[in-house]
Amino acid sequence: MVHPRILQTAPNVAVKVWSVQDRRGKRGYLTRPWVVRWKLDRKLFQRNFTTRAEADRFRSSLLVAQSNREPFDLESGQPISWLEVSSDIATHVWVRRWLVEEWDGWGPRTRDSNVEAVSRFVPLMVRSGARQKAGLRQYLKAALRPDVDEEFLEPEWESWLDRWCLSLSELNKSQMADVELRLCQKLDGSPLAASTASRYVTVSKACLVRAVDLELLESDPWPKTSRGKRRRKTRRKKKVDIRILLGPARMREALAAIETSQPASKRYRVMTSIMYYGGLRPSEVVMLRPQALKLPKAGWGEIDVCEADVSFDESGDPKTGQRFVPIPPVLVKILTDWVDEGGYQPGELIFRTRNGNRPTPSNWLRAWHRALRAIGEETQSLYHCRHAAATTWLGAGVPLGETARRLGHSVETLVSTYVGALTGDEAAANAMIDRALEEALEESTAG
């Protein structure tokens, strides 16, 4: 069984593999003279082989694992996927191994989200009679991460997990049905938000499905969700109420009203303008740099949305990947004036406070609410500026695919979210169908 404290993740461990060494004729007769040597970080490993072919095959396998950025075990020096694990592996140990295997493929935001999910899952996977320890979830949120410093792991917590955690072979459907129910509840028994509960369950299920794939479990112990529950979840899916969104004329008034005598108000006006005219998310706006902006002297410009704030001013990939967003001349002028006035250099973030910090979200929201009240509108979230952008584009006749691309959505998400903005297409669609039917009738009559 692989112990959790020896699991490390490949990105933080330098792997170096040397050429096969021939030690025939040295130190007398050697039964295994062919040597493969490799290093993980600062730790050296070697394995001896009887023939050159065996050594070459082993070395090639190491190079393939290194090329695929597989996580390596610092104790044995082998890729984690090579290690044999029995079905008696404790749940918390398996969760750690699964996180190591998946870690490289996740962005920073996904890593934090998934670790939070399994830190809720592991405390539920304990034997009856185990007394839950206060603070266990908070400890697991840090201790389960593959990139955690080994010194952070506390023997008392690890011993408790080793003693009380169920093994994979002990899991059954009845037990997992209870776990799913508790995953969807807060500590006081009240229900979690539907989206949060769904995320916890989805991540936990994926962890066990991987164990099934590796034949550590004969079958998936998690019972299937009933059709009725799936339908209820579908009905709860939120759609944007387009009736409360501001039109282009009112948005211009609201954006102008943001700027006051307060020094930071102009910054908030520019940031909010980007959300409306460019459809960017707040996390994407705060991480813009001069090199991401294409600002011609006339006509439309472009924003390269390649960076987002993923966690407490930590830079990462945008939620749905990089995209290029065309921006209208009105926003080109706003951004040109802002960049010229600030004298920003390439690589420098263009939206920082005088102390060099990220603008406070609460201050940004207050400036937006103050502007809405000034023009006699009800307050709404900053994200409604992005919604207003989407409905403006759809109302102008921009195709669904292009609107979705600019927003960083799939077409399915766009349609389900902004279905209310598409009702005006019915008359146009009917007219097109009428024309097609009339043309077909004329052709058949002429024939």
CSV table of C-alpha atoms in Angstrom, one decimal:
chain,number,residue,atom,x,y,z
A,1,MET,CA,0.0,0.0,0.0
A,2,VAL,CA,1.3,3.4,-0.9
A,3,HIS,CA,1.5,5.6,2.2
A,4,PRO,CA,0.2,9.2,1.7
A,5,ARG,CA,3.3,10.8,3.1
A,6,ILE,CA,5.5,9.6,0.3
A,7,LEU,CA,3.4,10.8,-2.6
A,8,GLN,CA,4.8,13.7,-4.5
A,9,THR,CA,3.7,15.5,-7.7
A,10,ALA,CA,5.9,15.6,-10.8
A,11,PRO,CA,5.8,19.3,-11.5
A,12,ASN,CA,7.8,20.1,-8.3
A,13,VAL,CA,10.2,17.2,-8.7
A,14,ALA,CA,12.9,17.3,-11.3
A,15,VAL,CA,13.4,13.9,-13.0
A,16,LYS,CA,16.7,13.2,-14.7
A,17,VAL,CA,17.5,9.8,-16.4
A,18,TRP,CA,21.1,8.9,-17.4
A,19,SER,CA,22.3,6.6,-20.2
A,20,VAL,CA,22.6,2.9,-19.5
A,21,GLN,CA,26.0,2.1,-17.9
A,22,ASP,CA,28.0,-0.9,-18.8
A,23,ARG,CA,29.9,-2.3,-15.8
A,24,ARG,CA,31.1,-5.5,-17.3
A,25,GLY,CA,34.7,-6.3,-16.3
A,26,LYS,CA,34.6,-3.9,-13.4
A,27,ARG,CA,34.9,-5.1,-9.8
A,28,GLY,CA,35.2,-8.7,-11.1
A,29,TYR,CA,32.3,-10.7,-12.5
A,30,LEU,CA,28.8,-9.0,-12.1
A,31,THR,CA,25.7,-11.0,-12.7
A,32,ARG,CA,23.7,-7.8,-13.5
A,33,PRO,CA,26.3,-5.4,-15.1
A,34,TRP,CA,23.8,-3.1,-16.9
A,35,VAL,CA,22.8,-0.2,-14.7
A,36,VAL,CA,20.1,2.4,-15.1
A,37,ARG,CA,20.5,5.5,-12.9
A,38,TRP,CA,18.0,8.3,-12.4
A,39,LYS,CA,17.4,11.2,-10.0
A,40,LEU,CA,14.3,12.7,-8.5
A,41,ASP,CA,15.0,16.1,-7.2
A,42,ARG,CA,18.2,15.4,-5.2
A,43,LYS,CA,17.6,11.7,-4.5
A,44,LEU,CA,19.5,9.1,-6.6
A,45,PHE,CA,18.1,5.7,-7.7
A,46,GLN,CA,19.5,2.9,-9.7
A,47,ARG,CA,18.5,-0.6,-10.9
A,48,ASN,CA,20.8,-3.3,-12.3
A,49,PHE,CA,19.9,-5.7,-15.2
A,50,THR,CA,21.3,-8.9,-16.6
A,51,THR,CA,21.0,-7.8,-20.2
A,52,ARG,CA,21.3,-4.5,-22.1
A,53,ALA,CA,17.9,-5.0,-23.7
A,54,GLU,CA,16.2,-5.2,-20.2
A,55,ALA,CA,18.0,-2.0,-19.1
A,56,ASP,CA,17.0,-0.2,-22.3
A,57,ARG,CA,13.4,-1.1,-21.9
A,58,PHE,CA,13.3,0.1,-18.3
A,59,ARG,CA,15.0,3.3,-19.2
A,60,SER,CA,12.6,4.0,-22.0
A,61,SER,CA,9.7,3.4,-19.7
A,62,LEU,CA,11.1,6.0,-17.3
A,63,LEU,CA,11.6,8.5,-20.1
A,64,VAL,CA,8.0,8.0,-21.3
A,65,ALA,CA,6.7,8.6,-17.8
A,66,GLN,CA,8.8,11.7,-17.5
A,67,SER,CA,7.6,13.0,-20.9
A,68,ASN,CA,4.0,12.4,-19.9
A,69,ARG,CA,4.7,14.3,-16.7
A,70,GLU,CA,3.5,11.4,-14.5
A,71,PRO,CA,3.9,11.9,-10.7
A,72,PHE,CA,6.8,10.0,-9.2
A,73,ASP,CA,7.0,8.3,-5.8
A,74,LEU,CA,10.1,9.7,-3.9
A,75,GLU,CA,10.3,6.5,-1.8
A,76,SER,CA,10.7,4.0,-4.6
A,77,GLY,CA,11.6,6.4,-7.4
A,78,GLN,CA,9.0,4.9,-9.7
A,79,PRO,CA,6.0,6.6,-11.4
A,80,ILE,CA,3.0,6.4,-9.1
A,81,SER,CA,1.1,4.4,-11.8
A,82,TRP,CA,3.7,1.5,-11.5
A,83,LEU,CA,3.0,0.9,-7.8
A,84,GLU,CA,0.8,-1.9,-6.8
A,85,VAL,CA,-2.1,-1.0,-4.6
A,86,SER,CA,-4.5,-3.5,-3.0
A,87,SER,CA,-8.2,-3.0,-2.6
A,88,ASP,CA,-7.6,-2.7,1.1
A,89,ILE,CA,-6.2,0.7,0.6
A,90,ALA,CA,-7.7,3.3,3.0
A,91,THR,CA,-10.0,5.8,1.5
A,92,HIS,CA,-7.9,8.8,2.5
A,93,VAL,CA,-4.8,7.2,1.0
A,94,TRP,CA,-6.6,6.5,-2.2
A,95,VAL,CA,-7.9,10.1,-2.4
A,96,ARG,CA,-4.4,11.4,-2.1
A,97,ARG,CA,-3.1,9.1,-4.9
A,98,TRP,CA,-6.0,10.2,-7.1
A,99,LEU,CA,-5.2,13.9,-6.5
A,100,VAL,CA,-1.6,13.2,-7.4
A,101,GLU,CA,-2.6,11.5,-10.7
A,102,GLU,CA,-5.0,14.3,-11.7
A,103,TRP,CA,-3.1,17.3,-10.4
A,104,ASP,CA,-1.2,18.3,-13.5
A,105,GLY,CA,-4.4,18.4,-15.6
A,106,TRP,CA,-6.1,20.9,-13.4
A,107,GLY,CA,-5.8,24.7,-13.2
A,108,PRO,CA,-5.3,26.5,-9.9
A,109,ARG,CA,-9.0,27.2,-9.5
A,110,THR,CA,-10.0,23.6,-10.2
A,111,ARG,CA,-7.4,22.3,-7.8
A,112,ASP,CA,-8.7,24.4,-4.9
A,113,SER,CA,-12.3,23.4,-5.7
A,114,ASN,CA,-11.6,19.7,-5.9
A,115,VAL,CA,-9.5,19.6,-2.8
A,116,GLU,CA,-12.3,21.3,-1.0
A,117,ALA,CA,-14.7,18.7,-2.2
A,118,VAL,CA,-12.7,15.7,-1.1
A,119,SER,CA,-11.9,17.3,2.2
A,120,ARG,CA,-15.7,17.1,2.8
A,121,PHE,CA,-15.8,13.6,1.4
A,122,VAL,CA,-13.0,11.9,3.5
A,123,PRO,CA,-14.4,12.7,7.0
A,124,LEU,CA,-17.6,10.9,5.9
A,125,MET,CA,-15.7,7.7,4.9
A,126,VAL,CA,-15.1,6.5,8.5
A,127,ARG,CA,-16.2,3.5,10.5
A,128,SER,CA,-19.1,3.6,12.8
A,129,GLY,CA,-18.1,4.6,16.3
A,130,ALA,CA,-15.5,7.1,15.1
A,131,ARG,CA,-15.9,10.4,16.8
A,132,GLN,CA,-15.5,13.3,14.4
A,133,LYS,CA,-12.6,15.5,15.4
A,134,ALA,CA,-13.1,19.3,15.3
A,135,GLY,CA,-11.0,20.9,12.6
A,136,LEU,CA,-10.5,17.8,10.5
A,137,ARG,CA,-11.9,19.4,7.4
A,138,GLN,CA,-9.7,22.4,7.7
A,139,TYR,CA,-6.7,20.2,8.2
A,140,LEU,CA,-7.6,18.0,5.1
A,141,LYS,CA,-8.0,21.1,2.9
A,142,ALA,CA,-4.3,21.7,3.2
A,143,ALA,CA,-2.9,18.2,4.0
A,144,LEU,CA,-4.6,16.4,1.0
A,145,ARG,CA,-2.9,18.7,-1.6
A,146,PRO,CA,0.0,16.9,-3.3
A,147,ASP,CA,2.1,20.1,-3.2
A,148,VAL,CA,1.9,20.4,0.6
A,149,ASP,CA,5.1,20.5,2.5
A,150,GLU,CA,5.6,17.2,4.3
A,151,GLU,CA,6.4,19.0,7.5
A,152,PHE,CA,2.8,20.3,7.6
A,153,LEU,CA,1.4,16.7,8.1
A,154,GLU,CA,0.6,16.2,11.7
A,155,PRO,CA,1.1,12.6,13.1
A,156,GLU,CA,-1.9,12.9,15.4
A,157,TRP,CA,-4.3,13.6,12.5
A,158,GLU,CA,-2.7,11.0,10.2
A,159,SER,CA,-2.9,8.3,12.9
A,160,TRP,CA,-6.5,9.0,13.4
A,161,LEU,CA,-7.2,8.7,9.6
A,162,ASP,CA,-5.2,5.5,9.4
A,163,ARG,CA,-7.2,4.0,12.3
A,164,TRP,CA,-10.8,5.1,11.3
A,165,CYS,CA,-10.9,5.5,7.6
A,166,LEU,CA,-12.7,2.8,5.6
A,167,SER,CA,-10.9,0.8,3.0
A,168,LEU,CA,-12.1,0.7,-0.6
A,169,SER,CA,-13.1,-3.0,-0.1
A,170,GLU,CA,-15.5,-2.0,2.6
A,171,LEU,CA,-17.6,0.4,0.6
A,172,ASN,CA,-21.2,-0.5,-0.5
A,173,LYS,CA,-24.2,1.2,-2.1
A,174,SER,CA,-26.2,1.7,1.1
A,175,GLN,CA,-23.3,3.3,2.8
A,176,MET,CA,-22.5,5.6,-0.2
A,177,ALA,CA,-26.2,6.7,-0.4
A,178,ASP,CA,-25.9,8.0,3.1
A,179,VAL,CA,-22.6,9.7,2.3
A,180,GLU,CA,-24.2,11.5,-0.7
A,181,LEU,CA,-27.0,12.7,1.5
A,182,ARG,CA,-24.5,14.1,4.1
A,183,LEU,CA,-22.3,15.6,1.4
A,184,CYS,CA,-25.3,17.8,0.4
A,185,GLN,CA,-25.7,19.2,3.9
A,186,LYS,CA,-24.0,21.7,6.1
A,187,LEU,CA,-22.7,20.8,9.5
A,188,ASP,CA,-26.0,21.9,11.1
A,189,GLY,CA,-28.0,19.6,8.8
A,190,SER,CA,-29.4,22.3,6.5
A,191,PRO,CA,-29.1,21.8,2.8
A,192,LEU,CA,-26.1,23.3,0.8
A,193,ALA,CA,-26.7,25.3,-2.4
A,194,ALA,CA,-27.6,22.9,-5.2
A,195,SER,CA,-24.5,23.9,-7.3
A,196,THR,CA,-22.1,23.4,-4.3
A,197,ALA,CA,-23.7,20.0,-3.4
A,198,SER,CA,-23.5,18.9,-7.0
A,199,ARG,CA,-19.8,19.8,-7.2
A,200,TYR,CA,-18.9,17.9,-4.0
A,201,VAL,CA,-20.8,14.8,-5.2
A,202,THR,CA,-19.4,14.9,-8.7
A,203,VAL,CA,-15.7,15.2,-7.6
A,204,SER,CA,-16.2,12.4,-5.0
A,205,LYS,CA,-17.8,10.1,-7.5
A,206,ALA,CA,-15.0,10.7,-10.0
A,207,CYS,CA,-12.4,9.7,-7.3
A,208,LEU,CA,-14.1,6.3,-6.8
A,209,VAL,CA,-14.7,5.7,-10.6
A,210,ARG,CA,-11.0,5.9,-11.1
A,211,ALA,CA,-10.6,3.2,-8.5
A,212,VAL,CA,-13.0,1.1,-10.5
A,213,ASP,CA,-11.0,1.8,-13.7
A,214,LEU,CA,-7.9,0.4,-12.0
A,215,GLU,CA,-9.8,-2.7,-10.8
A,216,LEU,CA,-9.3,-1.7,-7.1
A,217,LEU,CA,-13.1,-1.9,-6.9
A,218,GLU,CA,-15.2,-4.5,-8.7
A,219,SER,CA,-18.0,-2.0,-9.4
A,220,ASP,CA,-18.9,1.5,-8.6
A,221,PRO,CA,-20.4,1.5,-5.0
A,222,TRP,CA,-22.1,4.9,-5.6
A,223,PRO,CA,-25.8,4.4,-6.3
A,224,LYS,CA,-27.2,6.0,-9.4
A,225,THR,CA,-29.2,9.3,-9.1
A,226,SER,CA,-32.9,8.8,-9.5
A,227,ARG,CA,-34.5,10.4,-12.6
A,228,GLY,CA,-36.8,12.5,-10.4
A,229,LYS,CA,-33.9,14.1,-8.7
A,230,ARG,CA,-32.2,14.9,-12.0
A,231,ARG,CA,-35.4,16.6,-13.2
A,232,ARG,CA,-35.7,18.6,-10.0
A,233,LYS,CA,-32.2,19.8,-10.5
A,234,THR,CA,-32.9,20.8,-14.1
A,235,ARG,CA,-35.9,22.9,-13.0
A,236,ARG,CA,-33.7,24.7,-10.4
A,237,LYS,CA,-31.3,25.8,-13.1
A,238,LYS,CA,-31.2,29.6,-13.1
A,239,LYS,CA,-31.8,31.7,-16.1
A,240,VAL,CA,-31.0,35.4,-16.5
A,241,ASP,CA,-34.1,37.7,-16.1
A,242,ILE,CA,-33.5,40.0,-19.0
A,243,ARG,CA,-36.3,42.3,-17.9
A,244,ILE,CA,-34.0,43.8,-15.2
A,245,LEU,CA,-31.1,44.4,-17.5
A,246,LEU,CA,-30.3,47.9,-18.8
A,247,GLY,CA,-30.4,48.6,-22.5
A,248,PRO,CA,-27.5,50.3,-24.3
A,249,ALA,CA,-28.8,53.9,-23.7
A,250,ARG,CA,-29.3,53.4,-19.9
A,251,MET,CA,-26.0,51.5,-19.7
A,252,ARG,CA,-24.2,54.6,-21.1
A,253,GLU,CA,-25.8,56.7,-18.5
A,254,ALA,CA,-24.9,54.3,-15.7
A,255,LEU,CA,-21.3,54.0,-16.8
A,256,ALA,CA,-20.9,57.8,-17.0
A,257,ALA,CA,-22.4,58.2,-13.5
A,258,ILE,CA,-19.7,55.9,-12.0
A,259,GLU,CA,-17.1,58.6,-12.3
A,260,THR,CA,-17.3,61.2,-9.5
A,261,SER,CA,-14.9,63.4,-7.7
A,262,GLN,CA,-13.5,60.3,-5.9
A,263,PRO,CA,-10.0,59.4,-7.2
A,264,ALA,CA,-10.8,55.7,-7.8
A,265,SER,CA,-14.1,56.2,-9.5
A,266,LYS,CA,-12.5,56.6,-13.0
A,267,ARG,CA,-10.8,53.3,-12.6
A,268,TYR,CA,-14.1,51.6,-11.7
A,269,ARG,CA,-15.8,53.3,-14.7
A,270,VAL,CA,-13.2,51.9,-17.1
A,271,MET,CA,-13.4,48.4,-15.5
A,272,THR,CA,-17.2,48.3,-15.7
A,273,SER,CA,-17.1,49.6,-19.3
A,274,ILE,CA,-14.9,46.6,-20.2
A,275,MET,CA,-17.5,44.2,-18.7
A,276,TYR,CA,-20.3,45.7,-20.7
A,277,TYR,CA,-18.6,46.5,-24.0
A,278,GLY,CA,-16.3,43.5,-24.0
A,279,GLY,CA,-18.3,41.0,-22.0
A,280,LEU,CA,-15.4,40.1,-19.8
A,281,ARG,CA,-15.7,38.5,-16.3
A,282,PRO,CA,-14.5,40.6,-13.3
A,283,SER,CA,-11.7,38.2,-12.7
A,284,GLU,CA,-10.5,38.7,-16.3
A,285,VAL,CA,-10.8,42.5,-16.1
A,286,VAL,CA,-8.5,42.9,-13.0
A,287,MET,CA,-5.7,41.0,-14.7
A,288,LEU,CA,-5.5,42.9,-18.0
A,289,ARG,CA,-2.0,44.1,-19.1
A,290,PRO,CA,-1.1,46.5,-22.0
A,291,GLN,CA,0.1,43.7,-24.3
A,292,ALA,CA,-3.4,42.1,-24.2
A,293,LEU,CA,-4.9,45.2,-25.7
A,294,LYS,CA,-5.0,46.0,-29.4
A,295,LEU,CA,-6.1,49.6,-29.6
A,296,PRO,CA,-6.0,51.1,-33.2
A,297,LYS,CA,-6.5,54.8,-33.8
A,298,ALA,CA,-9.8,54.1,-35.6
A,299,GLY,CA,-12.3,51.3,-35.8
A,300,TRP,CA,-12.6,48.2,-33.7
A,301,GLY,CA,-9.9,46.9,-31.4
A,302,GLU,CA,-9.4,43.6,-29.6
A,303,ILE,CA,-8.6,42.1,-26.1
A,304,ASP,CA,-6.6,39.0,-25.7
A,305,VAL,CA,-8.3,37.4,-22.7
A,306,CYS,CA,-5.5,35.1,-21.6
A,307,GLU,CA,-5.3,35.7,-17.9
A,308,ALA,CA,-7.6,35.8,-14.9
A,309,ASP,CA,-7.5,36.1,-11.1
A,310,VAL,CA,-8.0,32.6,-9.8
A,311,SER,CA,-7.4,33.0,-6.1
A,312,PHE,CA,-6.5,36.1,-4.0
A,313,ASP,CA,-4.7,37.9,-6.8
A,314,GLU,CA,-3.1,34.8,-8.1
A,315,SER,CA,-2.8,34.8,-11.9
A,316,GLY,CA,-4.1,31.8,-13.9
A,317,ASP,CA,-6.0,30.8,-17.0
A,318,PRO,CA,-9.4,32.2,-17.7
A,319,LYS,CA,-12.3,30.0,-16.6
A,320,THR,CA,-13.0,28.7,-20.1
A,321,GLY,CA,-9.6,29.2,-21.7
A,322,GLN,CA,-8.1,31.9,-23.8
A,323,ARG,CA,-10.2,33.9,-26.3
A,324,PHE,CA,-9.9,37.0,-28.4
A,325,VAL,CA,-12.7,39.5,-28.0
A,326,PRO,CA,-13.4,42.3,-30.5
A,327,ILE,CA,-14.2,45.6,-28.8
A,328,PRO,CA,-16.1,48.6,-30.3
A,329,PRO,CA,-14.6,52.0,-30.9
A,330,VAL,CA,-16.2,53.5,-27.8
A,331,LEU,CA,-14.3,51.0,-25.6
A,332,VAL,CA,-11.1,51.5,-27.7
A,333,LYS,CA,-11.1,55.2,-26.8
A,334,ILE,CA,-11.8,54.6,-23.1
A,335,LEU,CA,-8.9,52.1,-22.8
A,336,THR,CA,-6.6,54.2,-25.0
A,337,ASP,CA,-7.1,57.2,-22.7
A,338,TRP,CA,-6.7,55.1,-19.6
A,339,VAL,CA,-3.4,53.4,-20.7
A,340,ASP,CA,-1.9,56.7,-22.1
A,341,GLU,CA,-2.8,58.5,-18.8
A,342,GLY,CA,-1.3,55.8,-16.7
A,343,GLY,CA,1.8,55.3,-18.7
A,344,TYR,CA,1.7,51.5,-18.2
A,345,GLN,CA,4.6,49.3,-19.3
A,346,PRO,CA,4.3,45.9,-20.9
A,347,GLY,CA,3.7,43.2,-18.3
A,348,GLU,CA,2.3,45.7,-15.8
A,349,LEU,CA,-1.3,45.3,-14.6
A,350,ILE,CA,-3.4,48.3,-15.6
A,351,PHE,CA,-5.9,48.2,-12.8
A,352,ARG,CA,-4.1,48.6,-9.5
A,353,THR,CA,-4.6,51.0,-6.5
A,354,ARG,CA,-2.1,53.6,-5.6
A,355,ASN,CA,-0.5,51.1,-3.3
A,356,GLY,CA,-0.2,48.6,-6.1
A,357,ASN,CA,-2.9,46.3,-4.8
A,358,ARG,CA,-5.9,44.8,-6.6
A,359,PRO,CA,-9.0,47.0,-6.5
A,360,THR,CA,-11.3,45.9,-3.7
A,361,PRO,CA,-14.4,44.1,-5.1
A,362,SER,CA,-16.6,45.7,-2.5
A,363,ASN,CA,-15.5,49.2,-3.4
A,364,TRP,CA,-16.0,48.4,-7.1
A,365,LEU,CA,-19.6,47.2,-6.3
A,366,ARG,CA,-20.4,50.2,-4.2
A,367,ALA,CA,-19.3,52.6,-7.0
A,368,TRP,CA,-21.6,50.6,-9.4
A,369,HIS,CA,-24.5,50.7,-7.0
A,370,ARG,CA,-24.0,54.5,-6.4
A,371,ALA,CA,-24.2,55.1,-10.2
A,372,LEU,CA,-27.4,53.1,-10.6
A,373,ARG,CA,-29.1,55.0,-7.8
A,374,ALA,CA,-27.9,58.2,-9.4
A,375,ILE,CA,-29.9,57.5,-12.6
A,376,GLY,CA,-32.9,56.1,-10.7
A,377,GLU,CA,-32.3,52.4,-11.3
A,378,GLU,CA,-32.5,49.4,-8.9
A,379,THR,CA,-29.1,48.1,-7.8
A,380,GLN,CA,-27.8,44.9,-9.3
A,381,SER,CA,-24.6,42.9,-9.4
A,382,LEU,CA,-21.6,43.8,-11.5
A,383,TYR,CA,-22.1,40.5,-13.3
A,384,HIS,CA,-25.3,42.0,-14.7
A,385,CYS,CA,-23.1,44.2,-16.9
A,386,ARG,CA,-21.8,41.0,-18.6
A,387,HIS,CA,-25.4,39.8,-18.9
A,388,ALA,CA,-26.4,43.1,-20.5
A,389,ALA,CA,-23.6,42.7,-23.0
A,390,ALA,CA,-24.8,39.3,-24.0
A,391,THR,CA,-28.4,40.4,-24.5
A,392,THR,CA,-27.3,43.5,-26.4
A,393,TRP,CA,-25.3,41.4,-28.9
A,394,LEU,CA,-28.1,38.8,-29.2
A,395,GLY,CA,-30.7,41.6,-29.7
A,396,ALA,CA,-28.5,43.1,-32.5
A,397,GLY,CA,-28.6,39.8,-34.4
A,398,VAL,CA,-25.1,38.5,-33.6
A,399,PRO,CA,-25.1,34.8,-34.3
A,400,LEU,CA,-25.3,32.4,-31.3
A,401,GLY,CA,-21.9,30.9,-32.0
A,402,GLU,CA,-20.1,34.2,-32.1
A,403,THR,CA,-21.8,35.5,-29.0
A,404,ALA,CA,-20.9,32.4,-27.1
A,405,ARG,CA,-17.3,32.6,-28.3
A,406,ARG,CA,-16.9,36.2,-27.2
A,407,LEU,CA,-18.3,35.4,-23.8
A,408,GLY,CA,-16.3,32.2,-23.3
A,409,HIS,CA,-19.4,30.0,-23.2
A,410,SER,CA,-20.7,27.0,-25.1
A,411,VAL,CA,-23.7,27.6,-27.3
A,412,GLU,CA,-25.8,25.3,-25.1
A,413,THR,CA,-24.9,27.4,-22.0
A,414,LEU,CA,-25.6,30.6,-23.8
A,415,VAL,CA,-29.1,29.4,-25.0
A,416,SER,CA,-30.1,28.0,-21.6
A,417,THR,CA,-28.9,31.2,-19.7
A,418,TYR,CA,-30.2,33.9,-22.0
A,419,VAL,CA,-33.3,32.1,-23.4
A,420,GLY,CA,-35.4,35.2,-22.7
A,421,ALA,CA,-33.3,37.3,-25.1
A,422,LEU,CA,-34.0,34.9,-28.0
A,423,THR,CA,-37.8,35.3,-28.1
A,424,GLY,CA,-37.6,38.1,-30.7
A,425,ASP,CA,-36.2,35.6,-33.2
A,426,GLU,CA,-39.6,33.9,-33.7
A,427,ALA,CA,-41.0,36.3,-36.2
A,428,ALA,CA,-37.7,36.4,-38.2
A,429,ALA,CA,-37.6,32.6,-38.2
A,430,ASN,CA,-41.2,32.3,-39.3
A,431,ALA,CA,-40.5,34.7,-42.2
A,432,MET,CA,-37.5,32.7,-43.4
A,433,ILE,CA,-39.5,29.5,-43.3
A,434,ASP,CA,-42.3,31.1,-45.2
A,435,ARG,CA,-39.9,32.2,-47.9
A,436,ALA,CA,-38.4,28.7,-48.2
A,437,LEU,CA,-41.9,27.1,-48.5
A,438,GLU,CA,-43.0,29.7,-51.1
A,439,GLU,CA,-39.9,29.1,-53.2
A,440,ALA,CA,-40.4,25.4,-53.1
A,441,LEU,CA,-44.0,25.8,-54.1
A,442,GLU,CA,-43.0,28.1,-57.0
A,443,GLU,CA,-40.5,25.6,-58.3
A,444,SER,CA,-42.9,22.7,-58.2
A,445,THR,CA,-45.6,24.8,-60.0
A,446,ALA,CA,-43.1,25.9,-62.7
A,447,GLY,CA,-42.0,22.3,-63.2
